[in-house]
């Protein structure tokens, strides 16, 4: 297992073993800053289309905006053309990322049916060409996020990882499911271990890591250097500090946030989104994010239903009061 005091991707020093995964519609600047404050070792932007960047698309430009409160931070790009991806990396460099990450794992049909994301794993040679082109363009480390493979008949993560390492990848994140499995069946941690044994660069395990105990279990089972947390962080940024504490000493009592802590952080999270995006856009996106903070609370189903209707910060304050009242805390 990697030493907490010596965690690096290329020349970039990481804060801890637990990293925040890139998640479309979730891991925006406000969320990245929040998770870094709660102990994430590194964070990655929402994925940005290389083709959209070639047309100077404003939404894609906005996705790459980073701040000093979220460092080290990577910008993730996707596409299937080496030259276009190299130009996207050059474009991304204007935002001073610490790392450029290449998405070769997204299972979404709108990405993979166009030859990008996880579809790239059907063409390992192209994966290598994309890596080479981006590495030549970037003056920061380049990493890649892959899956177990396209399907069980093409579970070629080890082959793709070797090619990516040879092409200059500084680290490899492996999600232990195939594209055809999406997010449903159990994660294959053996394939992550196989990748770790096949390459010398840091390997990051991803998939169903939803607690401090699970993070350590996965690190022990796979031998990976780092773990990447995605959906389990929704409404629960405390998971990063819990993982860090447990890895350092499993006997440490883990901090479990109180009801008020959860709701206060929820308000802080969404207020920051409003500051960055304006109330209308932020509140539309906040609907699914707010729901995560109610997990495990009394009346959570009703609160989640209410969260799908919020349109203003005042609506959110009112919902917070309902949540407190439902727990008998106010």
PDB file of C-alpha atoms in Angstrom:
ATOM      1  CA  UNK A   1       0.000   0.000   0.000  1.00  0.00           C
ATOM      2  CA  UNK A   2       1.199   3.520  -0.802  1.00  0.00           C
ATOM      3  CA  UNK A   3       2.679   5.610   1.983  1.00  0.00           C
ATOM      4  CA  UNK A   4       0.433   8.531   2.966  1.00  0.00           C
ATOM      5  CA  UNK A   5       3.436  10.862   3.026  1.00  0.00           C
ATOM      6  CA  UNK A   6       4.655   9.963  -0.456  1.00  0.00           C
ATOM      7  CA  UNK A   7       1.682   9.964  -2.815  1.00  0.00           C
ATOM      8  CA  UNK A   8       2.400  11.215  -6.296  1.00  0.00           C
ATOM      9  CA  UNK A   9       1.118  11.106  -9.852  1.00  0.00           C
ATOM     10  CA  UNK A  10       4.098  12.108 -11.947  1.00  0.00           C
ATOM     11  CA  UNK A  11       5.488  15.152 -10.147  1.00  0.00           C
ATOM     12  CA  UNK A  12       2.128  16.047  -8.554  1.00  0.00           C
ATOM     13  CA  UNK A  13       1.874  15.424  -4.826  1.00  0.00           C
ATOM     14  CA  UNK A  14      -1.525  14.208  -3.638  1.00  0.00           C
ATOM     15  CA  UNK A  15      -3.069  15.006  -0.282  1.00  0.00           C
ATOM     16  CA  UNK A  16      -4.331  11.504   0.521  1.00  0.00           C
ATOM     17  CA  UNK A  17      -5.201   8.063  -0.867  1.00  0.00           C
ATOM     18  CA  UNK A  18      -8.890   8.857  -1.479  1.00  0.00           C
ATOM     19  CA  UNK A  19      -9.646  10.738  -4.703  1.00  0.00           C
ATOM     20  CA  UNK A  20     -12.854  12.304  -6.030  1.00  0.00           C
ATOM     21  CA  UNK A  21     -14.057  10.736  -9.284  1.00  0.00           C
ATOM     22  CA  UNK A  22     -15.198  12.838 -12.216  1.00  0.00           C
ATOM     23  CA  UNK A  23     -19.012  12.702 -12.407  1.00  0.00           C
ATOM     24  CA  UNK A  24     -21.064  14.455 -15.084  1.00  0.00           C
ATOM     25  CA  UNK A  25     -23.509  16.900 -13.548  1.00  0.00           C
ATOM     26  CA  UNK A  26     -22.007  16.443 -10.090  1.00  0.00           C
ATOM     27  CA  UNK A  27     -18.288  17.162  -9.745  1.00  0.00           C
ATOM     28  CA  UNK A  28     -18.408  20.841 -10.648  1.00  0.00           C
ATOM     29  CA  UNK A  29     -16.106  23.426  -9.100  1.00  0.00           C
ATOM     30  CA  UNK A  30     -18.275  23.868  -5.972  1.00  0.00           C
ATOM     31  CA  UNK A  31     -18.391  20.120  -5.310  1.00  0.00           C
ATOM     32  CA  UNK A  32     -14.692  19.629  -5.963  1.00  0.00           C
ATOM     33  CA  UNK A  33     -13.793  22.413  -3.538  1.00  0.00           C
ATOM     34  CA  UNK A  34     -16.077  20.899  -0.899  1.00  0.00           C
ATOM     35  CA  UNK A  35     -14.649  17.384  -1.217  1.00  0.00           C
ATOM     36  CA  UNK A  36     -11.071  18.645  -1.179  1.00  0.00           C
ATOM     37  CA  UNK A  37     -11.834  20.476   2.070  1.00  0.00           C
ATOM     38  CA  UNK A  38     -13.093  17.200   3.518  1.00  0.00           C
ATOM     39  CA  UNK A  39      -9.907  15.329   2.691  1.00  0.00           C
ATOM     40  CA  UNK A  40     -10.030  14.237  -0.949  1.00  0.00           C
ATOM     41  CA  UNK A  41      -6.471  13.789  -2.163  1.00  0.00           C
ATOM     42  CA  UNK A  42      -7.156  14.969  -5.707  1.00  0.00           C
ATOM     43  CA  UNK A  43     -10.193  15.811  -7.813  1.00  0.00           C
ATOM     44  CA  UNK A  44     -11.113  15.692 -11.498  1.00  0.00           C
ATOM     45  CA  UNK A  45     -13.448  17.895 -13.526  1.00  0.00           C
ATOM     46  CA  UNK A  46     -16.588  16.709 -15.233  1.00  0.00           C
ATOM     47  CA  UNK A  47     -15.641  15.228 -18.604  1.00  0.00           C
ATOM     48  CA  UNK A  48     -15.159  17.740 -21.404  1.00  0.00           C
ATOM     49  CA  UNK A  49     -15.734  16.963 -25.077  1.00  0.00           C
ATOM     50  CA  UNK A  50     -12.667  17.471 -27.259  1.00  0.00           C
ATOM     51  CA  UNK A  51     -14.924  18.163 -30.252  1.00  0.00           C
ATOM     52  CA  UNK A  52     -16.907  20.787 -28.342  1.00  0.00           C
ATOM     53  CA  UNK A  53     -13.648  22.507 -27.356  1.00  0.00           C
ATOM     54  CA  UNK A  54     -12.620  22.669 -30.994  1.00  0.00           C
ATOM     55  CA  UNK A  55     -15.727  24.827 -31.552  1.00  0.00           C
ATOM     56  CA  UNK A  56     -14.977  26.963 -28.476  1.00  0.00           C
ATOM     57  CA  UNK A  57     -18.194  25.766 -26.821  1.00  0.00           C
ATOM     58  CA  UNK A  58     -18.871  27.984 -23.779  1.00  0.00           C
ATOM     59  CA  UNK A  59     -20.390  25.223 -21.636  1.00  0.00           C
ATOM     60  CA  UNK A  60     -17.280  23.104 -22.168  1.00  0.00           C
ATOM     61  CA  UNK A  61     -15.071  26.095 -21.381  1.00  0.00           C
ATOM     62  CA  UNK A  62     -16.961  26.620 -18.112  1.00  0.00           C
ATOM     63  CA  UNK A  63     -16.508  22.967 -17.096  1.00  0.00           C
ATOM     64  CA  UNK A  64     -12.738  23.475 -17.107  1.00  0.00           C
ATOM     65  CA  UNK A  65     -12.721  26.450 -14.749  1.00  0.00           C
ATOM     66  CA  UNK A  66     -10.662  25.599 -11.671  1.00  0.00           C
ATOM     67  CA  UNK A  67      -9.630  27.391  -8.485  1.00  0.00           C
ATOM     68  CA  UNK A  68      -6.795  27.275  -5.984  1.00  0.00           C
ATOM     69  CA  UNK A  69      -9.179  25.757  -3.401  1.00  0.00           C
ATOM     70  CA  UNK A  70      -9.309  22.451  -5.273  1.00  0.00           C
ATOM     71  CA  UNK A  71      -5.700  21.635  -5.972  1.00  0.00           C
ATOM     72  CA  UNK A  72      -4.398  19.272  -7.090  1.00  0.00           C
ATOM     73  CA  UNK A  73      -7.089  19.151  -9.744  1.00  0.00           C
ATOM     74  CA  UNK A  74      -7.261  17.412 -13.113  1.00  0.00           C
ATOM     75  CA  UNK A  75      -9.287  18.222 -16.207  1.00  0.00           C
ATOM     76  CA  UNK A  76     -10.805  15.193 -17.920  1.00  0.00           C
ATOM     77  CA  UNK A  77     -11.258  15.185 -21.693  1.00  0.00           C
ATOM     78  CA  UNK A  78     -12.907  12.653 -23.998  1.00  0.00           C
ATOM     79  CA  UNK A  79     -12.908  11.916 -27.707  1.00  0.00           C
ATOM     80  CA  UNK A  80     -11.684   9.392 -30.259  1.00  0.00           C
ATOM     81  CA  UNK A  81      -9.360  11.425 -32.475  1.00  0.00           C
ATOM     82  CA  UNK A  82      -5.720  11.759 -31.339  1.00  0.00           C
ATOM     83  CA  UNK A  83      -5.159  15.162 -32.943  1.00  0.00           C
ATOM     84  CA  UNK A  84      -8.430  16.596 -31.634  1.00  0.00           C
ATOM     85  CA  UNK A  85      -7.618  15.252 -28.164  1.00  0.00           C
ATOM     86  CA  UNK A  86      -4.146  16.816 -28.284  1.00  0.00           C
ATOM     87  CA  UNK A  87      -5.700  20.169 -29.180  1.00  0.00           C
ATOM     88  CA  UNK A  88      -8.215  19.756 -26.352  1.00  0.00           C
ATOM     89  CA  UNK A  89      -5.375  19.151 -23.910  1.00  0.00           C
ATOM     90  CA  UNK A  90      -3.669  22.307 -25.156  1.00  0.00           C
ATOM     91  CA  UNK A  91      -6.952  24.163 -24.679  1.00  0.00           C
ATOM     92  CA  UNK A  92      -7.335  22.754 -21.168  1.00  0.00           C
ATOM     93  CA  UNK A  93      -3.841  23.904 -20.210  1.00  0.00           C
ATOM     94  CA  UNK A  94      -5.096  27.526 -20.240  1.00  0.00           C
ATOM     95  CA  UNK A  95      -6.886  26.666 -16.985  1.00  0.00           C
ATOM     96  CA  UNK A  96      -3.640  25.486 -15.346  1.00  0.00           C
ATOM     97  CA  UNK A  97      -4.721  21.947 -14.379  1.00  0.00           C
ATOM     98  CA  UNK A  98      -2.284  19.855 -12.372  1.00  0.00           C
ATOM     99  CA  UNK A  99      -3.120  16.777 -14.468  1.00  0.00           C
ATOM    100  CA  UNK A 100      -4.879  15.952 -17.751  1.00  0.00           C
ATOM    101  CA  UNK A 101      -7.094  12.857 -17.497  1.00  0.00           C
ATOM    102  CA  UNK A 102      -8.397  10.909 -20.492  1.00  0.00           C
ATOM    103  CA  UNK A 103     -11.782   9.204 -20.283  1.00  0.00           C
ATOM    104  CA  UNK A 104     -11.727   5.697 -21.716  1.00  0.00           C
ATOM    105  CA  UNK A 105     -14.353   4.318 -19.371  1.00  0.00           C
ATOM    106  CA  UNK A 106     -17.649   6.200 -19.676  1.00  0.00           C
ATOM    107  CA  UNK A 107     -20.425   3.675 -20.454  1.00  0.00           C
ATOM    108  CA  UNK A 108     -23.113   6.230 -21.416  1.00  0.00           C
ATOM    109  CA  UNK A 109     -24.541   5.423 -24.879  1.00  0.00           C
ATOM    110  CA  UNK A 110     -24.251   9.032 -26.085  1.00  0.00           C
ATOM    111  CA  UNK A 111     -20.496   8.812 -25.443  1.00  0.00           C
ATOM    112  CA  UNK A 112     -19.660   5.198 -26.285  1.00  0.00           C
ATOM    113  CA  UNK A 113     -21.799   4.930 -29.446  1.00  0.00           C
ATOM    114  CA  UNK A 114     -19.729   7.772 -30.884  1.00  0.00           C
ATOM    115  CA  UNK A 115     -16.507   5.833 -30.353  1.00  0.00           C
ATOM    116  CA  UNK A 116     -15.423   7.667 -27.193  1.00  0.00           C
ATOM    117  CA  UNK A 117     -15.302   6.674 -23.529  1.00  0.00           C
ATOM    118  CA  UNK A 118     -15.407   2.920 -22.961  1.00  0.00           C
ATOM    119  CA  UNK A 119     -15.702   2.235 -26.710  1.00  0.00           C
ATOM    120  CA  UNK A 120     -11.996   3.070 -27.013  1.00  0.00           C
ATOM    121  CA  UNK A 121     -11.188  -0.165 -25.193  1.00  0.00           C
ATOM    122  CA  UNK A 122     -12.281  -2.042 -28.316  1.00  0.00           C
ATOM    123  CA  UNK A 123      -9.280  -0.459 -30.033  1.00  0.00           C
ATOM    124  CA  UNK A 124      -6.198  -0.653 -27.769  1.00  0.00           C
ATOM    125  CA  UNK A 125      -3.936   0.684 -30.525  1.00  0.00           C
ATOM    126  CA  UNK A 126      -6.038   3.852 -30.756  1.00  0.00           C
ATOM    127  CA  UNK A 127      -5.850   4.219 -26.965  1.00  0.00           C
ATOM    128  CA  UNK A 128      -2.072   4.336 -27.289  1.00  0.00           C
ATOM    129  CA  UNK A 129      -2.150   6.871 -30.108  1.00  0.00           C
ATOM    130  CA  UNK A 130      -4.448   9.176 -28.132  1.00  0.00           C
ATOM    131  CA  UNK A 131      -2.186   8.941 -25.078  1.00  0.00           C
ATOM    132  CA  UNK A 132       0.923   9.689 -27.113  1.00  0.00           C
ATOM    133  CA  UNK A 133      -0.669  12.716 -28.762  1.00  0.00           C
ATOM    134  CA  UNK A 134      -1.914  14.168 -25.475  1.00  0.00           C
ATOM    135  CA  UNK A 135       1.348  13.500 -23.624  1.00  0.00           C
ATOM    136  CA  UNK A 136       3.318  15.332 -26.348  1.00  0.00           C
ATOM    137  CA  UNK A 137       1.041  18.356 -25.976  1.00  0.00           C
ATOM    138  CA  UNK A 138       0.773  18.513 -22.176  1.00  0.00           C
ATOM    139  CA  UNK A 139       3.309  19.919 -19.755  1.00  0.00           C
ATOM    140  CA  UNK A 140       1.582  18.148 -16.836  1.00  0.00           C
ATOM    141  CA  UNK A 141       1.161  14.418 -16.109  1.00  0.00           C
ATOM    142  CA  UNK A 142      -1.459  12.614 -18.212  1.00  0.00           C
ATOM    143  CA  UNK A 143      -3.610   9.897 -16.669  1.00  0.00           C
ATOM    144  CA  UNK A 144      -6.286   7.590 -18.046  1.00  0.00           C
ATOM    145  CA  UNK A 145      -9.512   6.097 -16.679  1.00  0.00           C
ATOM    146  CA  UNK A 146     -10.478   2.711 -18.107  1.00  0.00           C
ATOM    147  CA  UNK A 147     -12.891  -0.147 -17.374  1.00  0.00           C
ATOM    148  CA  UNK A 148     -12.437  -3.893 -17.108  1.00  0.00           C
ATOM    149  CA  UNK A 149     -13.183  -3.989 -20.836  1.00  0.00           C
ATOM    150  CA  UNK A 150     -16.046  -3.618 -23.300  1.00  0.00           C
ATOM    151  CA  UNK A 151     -17.717  -6.903 -22.283  1.00  0.00           C
ATOM    152  CA  UNK A 152     -16.745 -10.204 -20.675  1.00  0.00           C
ATOM    153  CA  UNK A 153     -15.403 -11.474 -24.011  1.00  0.00           C
ATOM    154  CA  UNK A 154     -13.172  -8.406 -24.245  1.00  0.00           C
ATOM    155  CA  UNK A 155     -11.974  -7.931 -20.667  1.00  0.00           C
ATOM    156  CA  UNK A 156      -8.716  -6.370 -21.832  1.00  0.00           C
ATOM    157  CA  UNK A 157      -7.929  -3.875 -19.064  1.00  0.00           C
ATOM    158  CA  UNK A 158      -4.423  -5.303 -18.590  1.00  0.00           C
ATOM    159  CA  UNK A 159      -3.585  -5.001 -22.300  1.00  0.00           C
ATOM    160  CA  UNK A 160      -4.949  -1.442 -22.513  1.00  0.00           C
ATOM    161  CA  UNK A 161      -3.165  -0.437 -19.293  1.00  0.00           C
ATOM    162  CA  UNK A 162       0.191  -1.681 -20.607  1.00  0.00           C
ATOM    163  CA  UNK A 163      -0.278   0.201 -23.877  1.00  0.00           C
ATOM    164  CA  UNK A 164      -1.252   3.373 -22.001  1.00  0.00           C
ATOM    165  CA  UNK A 165       1.772   3.106 -19.709  1.00  0.00           C
ATOM    166  CA  UNK A 166       4.066   2.642 -22.696  1.00  0.00           C
ATOM    167  CA  UNK A 167       2.455   5.672 -24.363  1.00  0.00           C
ATOM    168  CA  UNK A 168       3.276   7.847 -21.348  1.00  0.00           C
ATOM    169  CA  UNK A 169       0.393   7.572 -18.866  1.00  0.00           C
ATOM    170  CA  UNK A 170       1.452   8.659 -15.363  1.00  0.00           C
ATOM    171  CA  UNK A 171      -1.351   6.751 -13.601  1.00  0.00           C
ATOM    172  CA  UNK A 172      -4.256   4.470 -14.515  1.00  0.00           C
ATOM    173  CA  UNK A 173      -7.683   4.355 -12.895  1.00  0.00           C
ATOM    174  CA  UNK A 174      -9.563   1.073 -13.332  1.00  0.00           C
ATOM    175  CA  UNK A 175     -13.301   0.654 -12.840  1.00  0.00           C
ATOM    176  CA  UNK A 176     -13.797  -3.053 -12.250  1.00  0.00           C
ATOM    177  CA  UNK A 177     -16.817  -3.517 -14.522  1.00  0.00           C
ATOM    178  CA  UNK A 178     -17.182  -3.830 -18.276  1.00  0.00           C
ATOM    179  CA  UNK A 179     -19.023  -1.247 -20.316  1.00  0.00           C
ATOM    180  CA  UNK A 180     -21.917  -3.657 -20.819  1.00  0.00           C
ATOM    181  CA  UNK A 181     -22.274  -4.045 -17.040  1.00  0.00           C
ATOM    182  CA  UNK A 182     -22.633  -0.285 -16.485  1.00  0.00           C
ATOM    183  CA  UNK A 183     -22.829   0.056 -12.667  1.00  0.00           C
ATOM    184  CA  UNK A 184     -24.889  -2.991 -11.670  1.00  0.00           C
ATOM    185  CA  UNK A 185     -23.060  -6.306 -11.063  1.00  0.00           C
ATOM    186  CA  UNK A 186     -20.386  -6.759  -8.393  1.00  0.00           C
ATOM    187  CA  UNK A 187     -17.054  -5.099  -9.145  1.00  0.00           C
ATOM    188  CA  UNK A 188     -14.211  -7.383 -10.273  1.00  0.00           C
ATOM    189  CA  UNK A 189     -11.352  -6.325  -8.014  1.00  0.00           C
ATOM    190  CA  UNK A 190      -9.174  -9.143  -9.375  1.00  0.00           C
ATOM    191  CA  UNK A 191      -8.867  -7.314 -12.700  1.00  0.00           C
ATOM    192  CA  UNK A 192      -7.662  -4.216 -10.847  1.00  0.00           C
ATOM    193  CA  UNK A 193      -5.043  -6.335  -9.082  1.00  0.00           C
ATOM    194  CA  UNK A 194      -3.989  -7.789 -12.451  1.00  0.00           C
ATOM    195  CA  UNK A 195      -3.494  -4.267 -13.828  1.00  0.00           C
ATOM    196  CA  UNK A 196      -1.522  -3.264 -10.737  1.00  0.00           C
ATOM    197  CA  UNK A 197       0.779  -6.244 -11.209  1.00  0.00           C
ATOM    198  CA  UNK A 198       1.245  -5.490 -14.916  1.00  0.00           C
ATOM    199  CA  UNK A 199       2.315  -1.827 -14.750  1.00  0.00           C
ATOM    200  CA  UNK A 200       4.723   0.292 -12.728  1.00  0.00           C
ATOM    201  CA  UNK A 201       2.740   3.563 -12.640  1.00  0.00           C
ATOM    202  CA  UNK A 202       0.237   4.175  -9.804  1.00  0.00           C
ATOM    203  CA  UNK A 203      -3.053   2.314 -10.161  1.00  0.00           C
ATOM    204  CA  UNK A 204      -6.290   3.763  -8.802  1.00  0.00           C
ATOM    205  CA  UNK A 205      -9.161   1.415  -7.910  1.00  0.00           C
ATOM    206  CA  UNK A 206     -12.708   2.543  -8.690  1.00  0.00           C
ATOM    207  CA  UNK A 207     -16.149   1.006  -8.255  1.00  0.00           C
ATOM    208  CA  UNK A 208     -18.484   0.488  -5.286  1.00  0.00           C
ATOM    209  CA  UNK A 209     -16.081   1.890  -2.695  1.00  0.00           C
ATOM    210  CA  UNK A 210     -18.671   3.248  -0.282  1.00  0.00           C
ATOM    211  CA  UNK A 211     -17.022   3.267   3.160  1.00  0.00           C
ATOM    212  CA  UNK A 212     -13.683   3.614   4.896  1.00  0.00           C
ATOM    213  CA  UNK A 213     -13.639  -0.110   5.597  1.00  0.00           C
ATOM    214  CA  UNK A 214     -14.359  -0.954   1.957  1.00  0.00           C
ATOM    215  CA  UNK A 215     -11.605   1.395   0.790  1.00  0.00           C
ATOM    216  CA  UNK A 216      -8.987  -0.366   2.909  1.00  0.00           C
ATOM    217  CA  UNK A 217     -10.329  -3.776   1.917  1.00  0.00           C
ATOM    218  CA  UNK A 218     -10.017  -2.869  -1.769  1.00  0.00           C
ATOM    219  CA  UNK A 219      -6.509  -1.472  -1.313  1.00  0.00           C
ATOM    220  CA  UNK A 220      -5.434  -4.647   0.473  1.00  0.00           C
ATOM    221  CA  UNK A 221      -7.092  -6.926  -2.090  1.00  0.00           C
ATOM    222  CA  UNK A 222      -5.845  -5.155  -5.220  1.00  0.00           C
ATOM    223  CA  UNK A 223      -2.539  -3.717  -4.011  1.00  0.00           C
ATOM    224  CA  UNK A 224      -3.617  -0.449  -5.642  1.00  0.00           C
ATOM    225  CA  UNK A 225      -2.006   2.821  -4.653  1.00  0.00           C
ATOM    226  CA  UNK A 226      -5.158   4.913  -4.423  1.00  0.00           C
ATOM    227  CA  UNK A 227      -8.942   4.651  -4.440  1.00  0.00           C
ATOM    228  CA  UNK A 228     -11.396   6.827  -6.358  1.00  0.00           C
ATOM    229  CA  UNK A 229     -14.782   7.625  -4.830  1.00  0.00           C
ATOM    230  CA  UNK A 230     -17.742   8.616  -6.975  1.00  0.00           C
ATOM    231  CA  UNK A 231     -21.393   8.027  -6.124  1.00  0.00           C
ATOM    232  CA  UNK A 232     -20.671   7.209  -2.466  1.00  0.00           C
ATOM    233  CA  UNK A 233     -19.578  10.820  -1.922  1.00  0.00           C
ATOM    234  CA  UNK A 234     -22.969  12.240  -2.925  1.00  0.00           C
ATOM    235  CA  UNK A 235     -24.314  14.000   0.138  1.00  0.00           C
ATOM    236  CA  UNK A 236     -21.394  12.488   2.031  1.00  0.00           C
ATOM    237  CA  UNK A 237     -18.129  14.402   1.568  1.00  0.00           C
ATOM    238  CA  UNK A 238     -17.132  13.076   5.011  1.00  0.00           C
ATOM    239  CA  UNK A 239     -16.231   9.778   3.351  1.00  0.00           C
ATOM    240  CA  UNK A 240     -12.821  11.177   2.375  1.00  0.00           C
ATOM    241  CA  UNK A 241     -11.728  12.105   5.897  1.00  0.00           C
ATOM    242  CA  UNK A 242     -13.150   8.774   7.133  1.00  0.00           C
ATOM    243  CA  UNK A 243     -11.076   6.821   4.598  1.00  0.00           C
ATOM    244  CA  UNK A 244      -7.930   8.796   5.414  1.00  0.00           C
ATOM    245  CA  UNK A 245      -8.376   8.197   9.142  1.00  0.00           C
ATOM    246  CA  UNK A 246      -9.120   4.485   8.747  1.00  0.00           C
ATOM    247  CA  UNK A 247      -6.140   3.859   6.465  1.00  0.00           C
ATOM    248  CA  UNK A 248      -3.803   5.549   8.942  1.00  0.00           C
ATOM    249  CA  UNK A 249      -5.264   3.655  11.911  1.00  0.00           C
ATOM    250  CA  UNK A 250      -8.295   1.323  11.697  1.00  0.00           C
ATOM    251  CA  UNK A 251      -8.753   1.738  15.453  1.00  0.00           C
ATOM    252  CA  UNK A 252      -9.441   5.465  15.134  1.00  0.00           C
ATOM    253  CA  UNK A 253     -13.119   6.229  15.791  1.00  0.00           C
ATOM    254  CA  UNK A 254     -14.602   7.599  12.547  1.00  0.00           C
ATOM    255  CA  UNK A 255     -16.313  10.970  12.591  1.00  0.00           C
ATOM    256  CA  UNK A 256     -20.018  10.514  11.809  1.00  0.00           C
ATOM    257  CA  UNK A 257     -21.680  13.839  10.958  1.00  0.00           C
ATOM    258  CA  UNK A 258     -24.702  14.926  12.957  1.00  0.00           C
ATOM    259  CA  UNK A 259     -28.002  15.819  11.308  1.00  0.00           C
ATOM    260  CA  UNK A 260     -27.247  19.531  11.662  1.00  0.00           C
ATOM    261  CA  UNK A 261     -23.754  19.087  10.202  1.00  0.00           C
ATOM    262  CA  UNK A 262     -25.187  17.330   7.154  1.00  0.00           C
ATOM    263  CA  UNK A 263     -27.772  20.023   6.539  1.00  0.00           C
ATOM    264  CA  UNK A 264     -25.321  22.878   7.138  1.00  0.00           C
ATOM    265  CA  UNK A 265     -22.856  21.420   4.631  1.00  0.00           C
ATOM    266  CA  UNK A 266     -25.731  20.886   2.180  1.00  0.00           C
ATOM    267  CA  UNK A 267     -26.572  24.599   2.413  1.00  0.00           C
ATOM    268  CA  UNK A 268     -22.919  25.592   2.039  1.00  0.00           C
ATOM    269  CA  UNK A 269     -22.541  23.325  -1.018  1.00  0.00           C
ATOM    270  CA  UNK A 270     -25.584  24.704  -2.826  1.00  0.00           C
ATOM    271  CA  UNK A 271     -24.906  28.344  -1.876  1.00  0.00           C
ATOM    272  CA  UNK A 272     -21.455  28.004  -3.431  1.00  0.00           C
ATOM    273  CA  UNK A 273     -23.040  26.590  -6.599  1.00  0.00           C
ATOM    274  CA  UNK A 274     -25.342  29.634  -6.698  1.00  0.00           C
ATOM    275  CA  UNK A 275     -22.339  31.955  -6.324  1.00  0.00           C
ATOM    276  CA  UNK A 276     -20.621  30.297  -9.280  1.00  0.00           C
ATOM    277  CA  UNK A 277     -23.555  29.643 -11.630  1.00  0.00           C
ATOM    278  CA  UNK A 278     -26.413  31.869 -10.599  1.00  0.00           C
ATOM    279  CA  UNK A 279     -29.507  30.727  -8.718  1.00  0.00           C
ATOM    280  CA  UNK A 280     -31.579  29.385 -11.618  1.00  0.00           C
ATOM    281  CA  UNK A 281     -28.971  27.012 -13.084  1.00  0.00           C
ATOM    282  CA  UNK A 282     -27.561  26.024  -9.699  1.00  0.00           C
ATOM    283  CA  UNK A 283     -30.929  25.093  -8.217  1.00  0.00           C
ATOM    284  CA  UNK A 284     -31.884  22.955 -11.206  1.00  0.00           C
ATOM    285  CA  UNK A 285     -28.662  20.987 -10.796  1.00  0.00           C
ATOM    286  CA  UNK A 286     -28.986  20.960  -7.009  1.00  0.00           C
ATOM    287  CA  UNK A 287     -32.197  18.917  -7.031  1.00  0.00           C
ATOM    288  CA  UNK A 288     -30.450  15.572  -7.358  1.00  0.00           C
ATOM    289  CA  UNK A 289     -27.501  16.630  -5.194  1.00  0.00           C
ATOM    290  CA  UNK A 290     -29.648  17.712  -2.258  1.00  0.00           C
ATOM    291  CA  UNK A 291     -31.375  14.325  -2.215  1.00  0.00           C
ATOM    292  CA  UNK A 292     -28.088  12.652  -1.254  1.00  0.00           C
ATOM    293  CA  UNK A 293     -27.855  14.573   2.019  1.00  0.00           C
ATOM    294  CA  UNK A 294     -31.152  13.053   3.226  1.00  0.00           C
ATOM    295  CA  UNK A 295     -29.964   9.454   2.990  1.00  0.00           C
ATOM    296  CA  UNK A 296     -30.613   7.610   6.227  1.00  0.00           C
ATOM    297  CA  UNK A 297     -32.834  10.335   7.700  1.00  0.00           C
ATOM    298  CA  UNK A 298     -36.370   9.771   8.923  1.00  0.00           C
ATOM    299  CA  UNK A 299     -38.774  10.598   6.097  1.00  0.00           C
ATOM    300  CA  UNK A 300     -35.943  10.512   3.539  1.00  0.00           C
ATOM    301  CA  UNK A 301     -38.206   9.393   0.661  1.00  0.00           C
ATOM    302  CA  UNK A 302     -40.561  12.350   1.115  1.00  0.00           C
ATOM    303  CA  UNK A 303     -37.623  14.758   1.500  1.00  0.00           C
ATOM    304  CA  UNK A 304     -36.066  13.440  -1.710  1.00  0.00           C
ATOM    305  CA  UNK A 305     -39.383  13.983  -3.464  1.00  0.00           C
ATOM    306  CA  UNK A 306     -39.467  17.574  -2.216  1.00  0.00           C
ATOM    307  CA  UNK A 307     -35.879  18.132  -3.308  1.00  0.00           C
ATOM    308  CA  UNK A 308     -36.916  17.508  -6.914  1.00  0.00           C
ATOM    309  CA  UNK A 309     -39.064  20.665  -6.814  1.00  0.00           C
ATOM    310  CA  UNK A 310     -36.706  23.263  -5.347  1.00  0.00           C
ATOM    311  CA  UNK A 311     -36.151  26.362  -7.498  1.00  0.00           C
ATOM    312  CA  UNK A 312     -34.663  28.935  -5.116  1.00  0.00           C
ATOM    313  CA  UNK A 313     -32.380  29.095  -2.092  1.00  0.00           C
ATOM    314  CA  UNK A 314     -35.443  29.994  -0.029  1.00  0.00           C
ATOM    315  CA  UNK A 315     -36.970  26.659  -1.087  1.00  0.00           C
ATOM    316  CA  UNK A 316     -33.829  24.938   0.154  1.00  0.00           C
ATOM    317  CA  UNK A 317     -33.934  26.724   3.524  1.00  0.00           C
ATOM    318  CA  UNK A 318     -37.557  25.650   3.917  1.00  0.00           C
ATOM    319  CA  UNK A 319     -36.653  22.064   3.031  1.00  0.00           C
ATOM    320  CA  UNK A 320     -33.907  22.113   5.651  1.00  0.00           C
ATOM    321  CA  UNK A 321     -36.486  23.100   8.263  1.00  0.00           C
ATOM    322  CA  UNK A 322     -38.749  20.227   7.141  1.00  0.00           C
ATOM    323  CA  UNK A 323     -35.850  17.798   7.436  1.00  0.00           C
ATOM    324  CA  UNK A 324     -35.092  18.977  10.978  1.00  0.00           C
ATOM    325  CA  UNK A 325     -38.764  18.790  11.951  1.00  0.00           C
ATOM    326  CA  UNK A 326     -39.045  15.250  10.529  1.00  0.00           C
ATOM    327  CA  UNK A 327     -36.243  14.134  12.844  1.00  0.00           C
ATOM    328  CA  UNK A 328     -37.867  15.816  15.854  1.00  0.00           C
ATOM    329  CA  UNK A 329     -34.844  18.106  16.049  1.00  0.00           C
ATOM    330  CA  UNK A 330     -36.653  21.394  15.605  1.00  0.00           C
TER     331      UNK A 330
END
